Amino acid sequence: MSEREINKRLQKSIAVIVCCGILLLAGGGIFVYFLSNTLQEAIGVNMQEETDEYKKRIHKQFASDVQLLESLAELIGSAGLTEREEFPELLEQVIWKNDFLTMSYVGADGMGIVVMSADGVQEDVPLETMQEETRAVAEKAFKGEIGVSRLFLSDFSSERVLAYGVPVYQGQRIIGVLMASSHVGIFSDILSGNRVMGGTGRIHMVSSTGQFLIFTRTVVADPPESLFGEPYLEGEELSRIQELLKQDQQAAFSFQHEGTRYRALLEPVGINGWYLLCVNSIEESSHFVLMVAEGAAVLLLAVMLLFSFLLIYGYRLTRNGNRALFRLAFYDPLTGALNFAGFRREAKEALEADPEASMVSLNIHQFKFINEILGKERSDQLLKQVKEQADKELTDGELFCRTSADHFYLLLKDTDRTRIWERMTRIMDGIQPAAAGEHDDYRVLFYCGVVVSSRKETLYSMDQMQTHVMFALAKARERHQNTIWFFDTKLHEKEVMDNYVEGHMNQALEAREFRLYLQPKISLGSGQIGGAEALVRWIHQDGKTIFPDQFIPLFEENGFCARLDLYMLEQVCRRLREWTDAGLEPVPISVNQSKLTFFMPDYVNRIMAIVDRYQVPPRLLTLEILEGTALENVEVMNKRLESLHKKGFRISMDDFGSGYSSLNILGKLKIDELKLDRGFLMEAAAGENPNAGLIMEQVVQLSKKLAISTVVEGVETEANEQLIKGLGCDYGQGYLYSRPIPEEEFTERWVSRAKETPAP
Ligand code: C2E
Ligand code: CA
Ligand code: CA
């Protein structure tokens, strides 16, 4: 994995983590929001429950006190107890038993008895002198209702008290009222200002008109008389609440005081129009939620930080590890240059960006010996010098690498051969002095192969460049001085072909892939066929045809031509035999014989063996030898010609005029036929050189005198035919009549039934 890829992955991971973080934070936010909502709801419920509890307790106490008074009132009325002397004592006993502060009885005349828990009994106390709150209760009771006072400070006990009063009946008539006051122990919590709701809330009692009845330590330091006003209720909110209270309904509101927000619940007690007021600070009650939220946020942040830290740490670790691995995998430890893997990697990228470039493979000539002569250390030094020199030449984006021992590759942006030549020469020349020293006379030689990939010529892929540069290098290696060899596509194709041909020729011969093709030779006088030339075609198994110019020159070099020529001669003989056997008129056939074949020591015997095997008269065979072959050694040649003539073969000199032809040769060599090279005709036909026709005419005339028949090759048009006819040539051969065609086709088209020859 490359550093770039790691970076990409890291960026991806960071993006994922950031996304996760955002999601987590959002989730956390939503969670905290819901938690806070739920908590607020729970607080609301809690406030309600606590308030209800107080309400219940008030009711219970109230109910028991009022019930006691009622039953006592009934007893007093029915038994006429008020008349009795012990009536005050009775009341005293009730006080003691029920924890009342005072008890009083006021008769219809408005005079009453007041019994106090601490101070004994006061008799004949006029109602008017009693405390206002007591009076109010009495008045209510006289009307037949149960009276309950608001809380007030008792004159007798200096305690906050509550007074109750019930009517005392005698029959249907109210004869007085029985009252009791009790210190409101039941409200002790409220009174003492105890906090409710786990300490964050307070509970007070207010009247339906907003008056604070029972309260200590309200949230407002200097508590106002009434709830209806600052900071509790104002404006519209006040009217809304007042409306609700009028209807004896529950009400909830919130208010702000000294920067704190409070929730408040007003719960009707159901007695005297009282309300329980529960106040709770939102901030304080939300404290837990805020703490949870803060904690969650801190935790999240910590987790994310830890994550990021681990990621960056991991990345750095991987990067450093990778760098080390990179160096190992893609660099050469000795020179610090890229190694081959590194070179390939970067060259591929560079070529993708710009395919016009050149690849150079540079080697040191005979490095093994240099190692021995200079020693390992100095040789290593030499290799480092190569890198230094290359570095001097390389521009941005160009590459240099050492693949092994003394093998180097360069990727240059240049495609101009001269520039490449100059640059590589500078590199090679620059290294010479460094290698000198003790062995001053030792000259280090280099050789390098170059392949150029350009749009103007050919664009090569990385792999193609790599293989081609090896071919160029091999060519360069064949020379011995500082050589630079450029890869040549055409040359290479030829080499590839040669390689194929050489590698396959033997099996092709056995597999009968060399086929006999025939091209007719037309008599210009009669227009009739006068013979045919045997031309070889290599038909590969897959049907691909390889033409002779692609393999004959190579076979001449490697000697295979001798085998092929004899093989072809045999094919020709077979064909002649088949014609004869089929009752067809055999057409004389010319067979090309290479110099190698022609000068085989037992050449004549060999061809005779073939001819004899097929029982073919040699006069049907013409041996075509090249002008060059004929010129080699006239005397030896003539001897050979003589023995061939004796056997009955005809001899033709091929390609006359293509080389350094000399008319002299015609007089010296005993040949039967002269084949004028296609070039001759082309030149004469072009009309540019008026001498061409003249020379041709002279050759033909001279040949005639020497009884040599003439054949002109390459007759392609009627005009060509007219031209050579006019020059007096005997035969024409060329595409005008027919291309070389497979022997079977030739048989069909050109070979006729043999004329009945009368028996001798
Ligand atoms: P060549 O002996 O001069 O054969 C004539 C060549 O000219 C043939 O090429 C033929 O196809 C071509 N030709 C014929 N008429 C025309 C024409 O009107 N226009 C043009 N442009 N070309 C024409 P091919 O068959 O490719 O043979 C090339 C050469 O290969 C031959 O030249 C011959 O030297 C050699 N060759 C062919 N077969 C054999 C063989 O069996 N043994 C040896 N040693 N050489 C052979
Ligand atoms: Ca020929
Ligand atoms: Ca020829």
mmCIF file with all atom_site columns, N, CA and C in Angstrom, residues 19-68:
data_model
loop_
_atom_site.group_PDB
_atom_site.id
_atom_site.type_symbol
_atom_site.label_atom_id
_atom_site.label_alt_id
_atom_site.label_comp_id
_atom_site.label_asym_id
_atom_site.label_entity_id
_atom_site.label_seq_id
_atom_site.pdbx_PDB_ins_code
_atom_site.Cartn_x
_atom_site.Cartn_y
_atom_site.Cartn_z
_atom_site.occupancy
_atom_site.B_iso_or_equiv
_atom_site.pdbx_formal_charge
_atom_site.auth_seq_id
_atom_site.auth_comp_id
_atom_site.auth_asym_id
_atom_site.auth_atom_id
_atom_site.pdbx_PDB_model_num
ATOM 1   N N  . CYS A 1 19 ? -18.080 11.976 11.365 1.00 0.00 ? 19 CYS A N  1
ATOM 2   C CA . CYS A 1 19 ? -19.517 11.735 11.172 1.00 0.00 ? 19 CYS A CA 1
ATOM 3   C C  . CYS A 1 19 ? -20.099 11.031 12.388 1.00 0.00 ? 19 CYS A C  1
ATOM 4   N N  . CYS A 1 20 ? -19.386 9.980  12.828 1.00 0.00 ? 20 CYS A N  1
ATOM 5   C CA . CYS A 1 20 ? -19.856 9.236  14.003 1.00 0.00 ? 20 CYS A CA 1
ATOM 6   C C  . CYS A 1 20 ? -19.947 10.184 15.187 1.00 0.00 ? 20 CYS A C  1
ATOM 7   N N  . GLY A 1 21 ? -18.902 11.029 15.325 1.00 0.00 ? 21 GLY A N  1
ATOM 8   C CA . GLY A 1 21 ? -18.876 11.985 16.433 1.00 0.00 ? 21 GLY A CA 1
ATOM 9   C C  . GLY A 1 21 ? -20.087 12.888 16.389 1.00 0.00 ? 21 GLY A C  1
ATOM 10  N N  . ILE A 1 22 ? -20.351 13.419 15.182 1.00 0.00 ? 22 ILE A N  1
ATOM 11  C CA . ILE A 1 22 ? -21.487 14.336 15.036 1.00 0.00 ? 22 ILE A CA 1
ATOM 12  C C  . ILE A 1 22 ? -22.786 13.606 15.375 1.00 0.00 ? 22 ILE A C  1
ATOM 13  N N  . LEU A 1 23 ? -22.896 12.385 14.850 1.00 0.00 ? 23 LEU A N  1
ATOM 14  C CA . LEU A 1 23 ? -24.091 11.577 15.130 1.00 0.00 ? 23 LEU A CA 1
ATOM 15  C C  . LEU A 1 23 ? -24.229 11.330 16.623 1.00 0.00 ? 23 LEU A C  1
ATOM 16  N N  . LEU A 1 24 ? -23.082 10.987 17.226 1.00 0.00 ? 24 LEU A N  1
ATOM 17  C CA . LEU A 1 24 ? -23.065 10.688 18.662 1.00 0.00 ? 24 LEU A CA 1
ATOM 18  C C  . LEU A 1 24 ? -23.489 11.916 19.453 1.00 0.00 ? 24 LEU A C  1
ATOM 19  N N  . LEU A 1 25 ? -22.924 13.086 19.044 1.00 0.00 ? 25 LEU A N  1
ATOM 20  C CA . LEU A 1 25 ? -23.250 14.326 19.745 1.00 0.00 ? 25 LEU A CA 1
ATOM 21  C C  . LEU A 1 25 ? -24.728 14.648 19.566 1.00 0.00 ? 25 LEU A C  1
ATOM 22  N N  . ALA A 1 26 ? -25.202 14.482 18.322 1.00 0.00 ? 26 ALA A N  1
ATOM 23  C CA . ALA A 1 26 ? -26.605 14.759 18.050 1.00 0.00 ? 26 ALA A CA 1
ATOM 24  C C  . ALA A 1 26 ? -27.464 13.827 18.894 1.00 0.00 ? 26 ALA A C  1
ATOM 25  N N  . GLY A 1 27 ? -27.070 12.540 18.880 1.00 0.00 ? 27 GLY A N  1
ATOM 26  C CA . GLY A 1 27 ? -27.799 11.533 19.662 1.00 0.00 ? 27 GLY A CA 1
ATOM 27  C C  . GLY A 1 27 ? -27.782 11.923 21.128 1.00 0.00 ? 27 GLY A C  1
ATOM 28  N N  . GLY A 1 28 ? -26.576 12.321 21.583 1.00 0.00 ? 28 GLY A N  1
ATOM 29  C CA . GLY A 1 28 ? -26.426 12.719 22.983 1.00 0.00 ? 28 GLY A CA 1
ATOM 30  C C  . GLY A 1 28 ? -27.340 13.898 23.293 1.00 0.00 ? 28 GLY A C  1
ATOM 31  N N  . GLY A 1 29 ? -27.335 14.877 22.361 1.00 0.00 ? 29 GLY A N  1
ATOM 32  C CA . GLY A 1 29 ? -28.169 16.076 22.537 1.00 0.00 ? 29 GLY A CA 1
ATOM 33  C C  . GLY A 1 29 ? -29.624 15.698 22.664 1.00 0.00 ? 29 GLY A C  1
ATOM 34  N N  . ILE A 1 30 ? -30.051 14.840 21.742 1.00 0.00 ? 30 ILE A N  1
ATOM 35  C CA . ILE A 1 30 ? -31.457 14.411 21.752 1.00 0.00 ? 30 ILE A CA 1
ATOM 36  C C  . ILE A 1 30 ? -31.768 13.678 23.058 1.00 0.00 ? 30 ILE A C  1
ATOM 37  N N  . PHE A 1 31 ? -30.810 12.834 23.437 1.00 0.00 ? 31 PHE A N  1
ATOM 38  C CA . PHE A 1 31 ? -30.987 12.053 24.669 1.00 0.00 ? 31 PHE A CA 1
ATOM 39  C C  . PHE A 1 31 ? -31.137 12.992 25.870 1.00 0.00 ? 31 PHE A C  1
ATOM 40  N N  . VAL A 1 32 ? -30.223 13.983 25.943 1.00 0.00 ? 32 VAL A N  1
ATOM 41  C CA . VAL A 1 32 ? -30.254 14.913 27.066 1.00 0.00 ? 32 VAL A CA 1
ATOM 42  C C  . VAL A 1 32 ? -31.550 15.716 27.035 1.00 0.00 ? 32 VAL A C  1
ATOM 43  N N  . TYR A 1 33 ? -31.956 16.100 25.809 1.00 0.00 ? 33 TYR A N  1
ATOM 44  C CA . TYR A 1 33 ? -33.193 16.868 25.670 1.00 0.00 ? 33 TYR A CA 1
ATOM 45  C C  . TYR A 1 33 ? -34.379 16.069 26.216 1.00 0.00 ? 33 TYR A C  1
ATOM 46  N N  . PHE A 1 34 ? -34.428 14.798 25.791 1.00 0.00 ? 34 PHE A N  1
ATOM 47  C CA . PHE A 1 34 ? -35.533 13.958 26.249 1.00 0.00 ? 34 PHE A CA 1
ATOM 48  C C  . PHE A 1 34 ? -35.449 13.699 27.747 1.00 0.00 ? 34 PHE A C  1
ATOM 49  N N  . LEU A 1 35 ? -34.220 13.486 28.182 1.00 0.00 ? 35 LEU A N  1
ATOM 50  C CA . LEU A 1 35 ? -34.009 13.223 29.601 1.00 0.00 ? 35 LEU A CA 1
ATOM 51  C C  . LEU A 1 35 ? -34.507 14.418 30.402 1.00 0.00 ? 35 LEU A C  1
ATOM 52  N N  . SER A 1 36 ? -34.110 15.611 29.918 1.00 0.00 ? 36 SER A N  1
ATOM 53  C CA . SER A 1 36 ? -34.489 16.817 30.634 1.00 0.00 ? 36 SER A CA 1
ATOM 54  C C  . SER A 1 36 ? -36.005 16.988 30.615 1.00 0.00 ? 36 SER A C  1
ATOM 55  N N  . ASN A 1 37 ? -36.598 16.711 29.462 1.00 0.00 ? 37 ASN A N  1
ATOM 56  C CA . ASN A 1 37 ? -38.050 16.802 29.350 1.00 0.00 ? 37 ASN A CA 1
ATOM 57  C C  . ASN A 1 37 ? -38.735 15.851 30.307 1.00 0.00 ? 37 ASN A C  1
ATOM 58  N N  . THR A 1 38 ? -38.236 14.616 30.283 1.00 0.00 ? 38 THR A N  1
ATOM 59  C CA . THR A 1 38 ? -38.821 13.585 31.138 1.00 0.00 ? 38 THR A CA 1
ATOM 60  C C  . THR A 1 38 ? -38.679 13.990 32.596 1.00 0.00 ? 38 THR A C  1
ATOM 61  N N  . LEU A 1 39 ? -37.509 14.521 32.895 1.00 0.00 ? 39 LEU A N  1
ATOM 62  C CA . LEU A 1 39 ? -37.254 14.914 34.271 1.00 0.00 ? 39 LEU A CA 1
ATOM 63  C C  . LEU A 1 39 ? -38.185 16.044 34.692 1.00 0.00 ? 39 LEU A C  1
ATOM 64  N N  . GLN A 1 40 ? -38.331 17.016 33.777 1.00 0.00 ? 40 GLN A N  1
ATOM 65  C CA . GLN A 1 40 ? -39.226 18.136 34.065 1.00 0.00 ? 40 GLN A CA 1
ATOM 66  C C  . GLN A 1 40 ? -40.651 17.616 34.303 1.00 0.00 ? 40 GLN A C  1
ATOM 67  N N  . GLU A 1 41 ? -41.017 16.658 33.480 1.00 0.00 ? 41 GLU A N  1
ATOM 68  C CA . GLU A 1 41 ? -42.336 16.069 33.634 1.00 0.00 ? 41 GLU A CA 1
ATOM 69  C C  . GLU A 1 41 ? -42.437 15.386 34.991 1.00 0.00 ? 41 GLU A C  1
ATOM 70  N N  . ALA A 1 42 ? -41.351 14.628 35.281 1.00 0.00 ? 42 ALA A N  1
ATOM 71  C CA . ALA A 1 42 ? -41.330 13.892 36.539 1.00 0.00 ? 42 ALA A CA 1
ATOM 72  C C  . ALA A 1 42 ? -41.408 14.871 37.702 1.00 0.00 ? 42 ALA A C  1
ATOM 73  N N  . ILE A 1 43 ? -40.727 16.013 37.553 1.00 0.00 ? 43 ILE A N  1
ATOM 74  C CA . ILE A 1 43 ? -40.751 17.013 38.614 1.00 0.00 ? 43 ILE A CA 1
ATOM 75  C C  . ILE A 1 43 ? -42.168 17.548 38.781 1.00 0.00 ? 43 ILE A C  1
ATOM 76  N N  . GLY A 1 44 ? -42.802 17.757 37.618 1.00 0.00 ? 44 GLY A N  1
ATOM 77  C CA . GLY A 1 44 ? -44.193 18.226 37.656 1.00 0.00 ? 44 GLY A CA 1
ATOM 78  C C  . GLY A 1 44 ? -45.059 17.241 38.430 1.00 0.00 ? 44 GLY A C  1
ATOM 79  N N  . VAL A 1 45 ? -44.887 15.969 38.087 1.00 0.00 ? 45 VAL A N  1
ATOM 80  C CA . VAL A 1 45 ? -45.658 14.920 38.748 1.00 0.00 ? 45 VAL A CA 1
ATOM 81  C C  . VAL A 1 45 ? -45.339 14.898 40.238 1.00 0.00 ? 45 VAL A C  1
ATOM 82  N N  . ASN A 1 46 ? -44.062 15.027 40.521 1.00 0.00 ? 46 ASN A N  1
ATOM 83  C CA . ASN A 1 46 ? -43.592 14.995 41.895 1.00 0.00 ? 46 ASN A CA 1
ATOM 84  C C  . ASN A 1 46 ? -44.204 16.145 42.706 1.00 0.00 ? 46 ASN A C  1
ATOM 85  N N  . MET A 1 47 ? -44.187 17.334 42.060 1.00 0.00 ? 47 MET A N  1
ATOM 86  C CA . MET A 1 47 ? -44.768 18.498 42.738 1.00 0.00 ? 47 MET A CA 1
ATOM 87  C C  . MET A 1 47 ? -46.233 18.227 43.071 1.00 0.00 ? 47 MET A C  1
ATOM 88  N N  . GLN A 1 48 ? -46.907 17.646 42.101 1.00 0.00 ? 48 GLN A N  1
ATOM 89  C CA . GLN A 1 48 ? -48.319 17.348 42.286 1.00 0.00 ? 48 GLN A CA 1
ATOM 90  C C  . GLN A 1 48 ? -48.505 16.356 43.438 1.00 0.00 ? 48 GLN A C  1
ATOM 91  N N  . GLU A 1 49 ? -47.671 15.329 43.427 1.00 0.00 ? 49 GLU A N  1
ATOM 92  C CA . GLU A 1 49 ? -47.808 14.277 44.442 1.00 0.00 ? 49 GLU A CA 1
ATOM 93  C C  . GLU A 1 49 ? -47.554 14.818 45.844 1.00 0.00 ? 49 GLU A C  1
ATOM 94  N N  . GLU A 1 50 ? -46.472 15.609 45.949 1.00 0.00 ? 50 GLU A N  1
ATOM 95  C CA . GLU A 1 50 ? -46.129 16.161 47.268 1.00 0.00 ? 50 GLU A CA 1
ATOM 96  C C  . GLU A 1 50 ? -47.261 17.056 47.761 1.00 0.00 ? 50 GLU A C  1
ATOM 97  N N  . THR A 1 51 ? -47.756 17.871 46.820 1.00 0.00 ? 51 THR A N  1
ATOM 98  C CA . THR A 1 51 ? -48.826 18.791 47.189 1.00 0.00 ? 51 THR A CA 1
ATOM 99  C C  . THR A 1 51 ? -50.065 18.003 47.636 1.00 0.00 ? 51 THR A C  1
ATOM 100 N N  . ASP A 1 52 ? -50.354 16.955 46.877 1.00 0.00 ? 52 ASP A N  1
ATOM 101 C CA . ASP A 1 52 ? -51.503 16.108 47.211 1.00 0.00 ? 52 ASP A CA 1
ATOM 102 C C  . ASP A 1 52 ? -51.355 15.508 48.602 1.00 0.00 ? 52 ASP A C  1
ATOM 103 N N  . GLU A 1 53 ? -50.145 15.105 48.908 1.00 0.00 ? 53 GLU A N  1
ATOM 104 C CA . GLU A 1 53 ? -49.875 14.481 50.203 1.00 0.00 ? 53 GLU A CA 1
ATOM 105 C C  . GLU A 1 53 ? -50.195 15.460 51.344 1.00 0.00 ? 53 GLU A C  1
ATOM 106 N N  . TYR A 1 54 ? -49.708 16.690 51.146 1.00 0.00 ? 54 TYR A N  1
ATOM 107 C CA . TYR A 1 54 ? -49.986 17.720 52.154 1.00 0.00 ? 54 TYR A CA 1
ATOM 108 C C  . TYR A 1 54 ? -51.485 17.961 52.280 1.00 0.00 ? 54 TYR A C  1
ATOM 109 N N  . LYS A 1 55 ? -52.096 17.991 51.132 1.00 0.00 ? 55 LYS A N  1
ATOM 110 C CA . LYS A 1 55 ? -53.529 18.243 51.095 1.00 0.00 ? 55 LYS A CA 1
ATOM 111 C C  . LYS A 1 55 ? -54.266 17.162 51.895 1.00 0.00 ? 55 LYS A C  1
ATOM 112 N N  . LYS A 1 56 ? -53.838 15.938 51.652 1.00 0.00 ? 56 LYS A N  1
ATOM 113 C CA . LYS A 1 56 ? -54.462 14.805 52.334 1.00 0.00 ? 56 LYS A CA 1
ATOM 114 C C  . LYS A 1 56 ? -54.301 14.930 53.847 1.00 0.00 ? 56 LYS A C  1
ATOM 115 N N  . ARG A 1 57 ? -53.103 15.279 54.250 1.00 0.00 ? 57 ARG A N  1
ATOM 116 C CA . ARG A 1 57 ? -52.831 15.369 55.690 1.00 0.00 ? 57 ARG A CA 1
ATOM 117 C C  . ARG A 1 57 ? -53.660 16.497 56.321 1.00 0.00 ? 57 ARG A C  1
ATOM 118 N N  . ILE A 1 58 ? -53.733 17.613 55.569 1.00 0.00 ? 58 ILE A N  1
ATOM 119 C CA . ILE A 1 58 ? -54.542 18.736 56.105 1.00 0.00 ? 58 ILE A CA 1
ATOM 120 C C  . ILE A 1 58 ? -55.989 18.284 56.273 1.00 0.00 ? 58 ILE A C  1
ATOM 121 N N  . HIS A 1 59 ? -56.450 17.619 55.241 1.00 0.00 ? 59 HIS A N  1
ATOM 122 C CA . HIS A 1 59 ? -57.837 17.153 55.283 1.00 0.00 ? 59 HIS A CA 1
ATOM 123 C C  . HIS A 1 59 ? -58.084 16.226 56.442 1.00 0.00 ? 59 HIS A C  1
ATOM 124 N N  . LYS A 1 60 ? -57.117 15.328 56.681 1.00 0.00 ? 60 LYS A N  1
ATOM 125 C CA . LYS A 1 60 ? -57.282 14.318 57.727 1.00 0.00 ? 60 LYS A CA 1
ATOM 126 C C  . LYS A 1 60 ? -57.395 15.009 59.090 1.00 0.00 ? 60 LYS A C  1
ATOM 127 N N  . GLN A 1 61 ? -56.432 15.882 59.333 1.00 0.00 ? 61 GLN A N  1
ATOM 128 C CA . GLN A 1 61 ? -56.389 16.588 60.605 1.00 0.00 ? 61 GLN A CA 1
ATOM 129 C C  . GLN A 1 61 ? -57.689 17.385 60.794 1.00 0.00 ? 61 GLN A C  1
ATOM 130 N N  . PHE A 1 62 ? -58.026 18.088 59.738 1.00 0.00 ? 62 PHE A N  1
ATOM 131 C CA . PHE A 1 62 ? -59.194 18.919 59.739 1.00 0.00 ? 62 PHE A CA 1
ATOM 132 C C  . PHE A 1 62 ? -60.452 18.122 60.067 1.00 0.00 ? 62 PHE A C  1
ATOM 133 N N  . ALA A 1 63 ? -60.522 17.001 59.319 1.00 0.00 ? 63 ALA A N  1
ATOM 134 C CA . ALA A 1 63 ? -61.716 16.182 59.466 1.00 0.00 ? 63 ALA A CA 1
ATOM 135 C C  . ALA A 1 63 ? -61.837 15.681 60.908 1.00 0.00 ? 63 ALA A C  1
ATOM 136 N N  . SER A 1 64 ? -60.715 15.242 61.478 1.00 0.00 ? 64 SER A N  1
ATOM 137 C CA . SER A 1 64 ? -60.802 14.672 62.834 1.00 0.00 ? 64 SER A CA 1
ATOM 138 C C  . SER A 1 64 ? -61.147 15.767 63.852 1.00 0.00 ? 64 SER A C  1
ATOM 139 N N  . ASP A 1 65 ? -60.551 16.947 63.666 1.00 0.00 ? 65 ASP A N  1
ATOM 140 C CA . ASP A 1 65 ? -60.835 18.031 64.621 1.00 0.00 ? 65 ASP A CA 1
ATOM 141 C C  . ASP A 1 65 ? -62.296 18.465 64.537 1.00 0.00 ? 65 ASP A C  1
ATOM 142 N N  . VAL A 1 66 ? -62.747 18.662 63.291 1.00 0.00 ? 66 VAL A N  1
ATOM 143 C CA . VAL A 1 66 ? -64.117 19.142 63.120 1.00 0.00 ? 66 VAL A CA 1
ATOM 144 C C  . VAL A 1 66 ? -65.123 18.098 63.615 1.00 0.00 ? 66 VAL A C  1
ATOM 145 N N  . GLN A 1 67 ? -64.788 16.848 63.358 1.00 0.00 ? 67 GLN A N  1
ATOM 146 C CA . GLN A 1 67 ? -65.677 15.773 63.793 1.00 0.00 ? 67 GLN A CA 1
ATOM 147 C C  . GLN A 1 67 ? -65.818 15.756 65.323 1.00 0.00 ? 67 GLN A C  1
ATOM 148 N N  . LEU A 1 68 ? -64.670 15.930 65.949 1.00 0.00 ? 68 LEU A N  1
ATOM 149 C CA . LEU A 1 68 ? -64.659 15.942 67.418 1.00 0.00 ? 68 LEU A CA 1
ATOM 150 C C  . LEU A 1 68 ? -65.560 17.072 67.935 1.00 0.00 ? 68 LEU A C  1
#
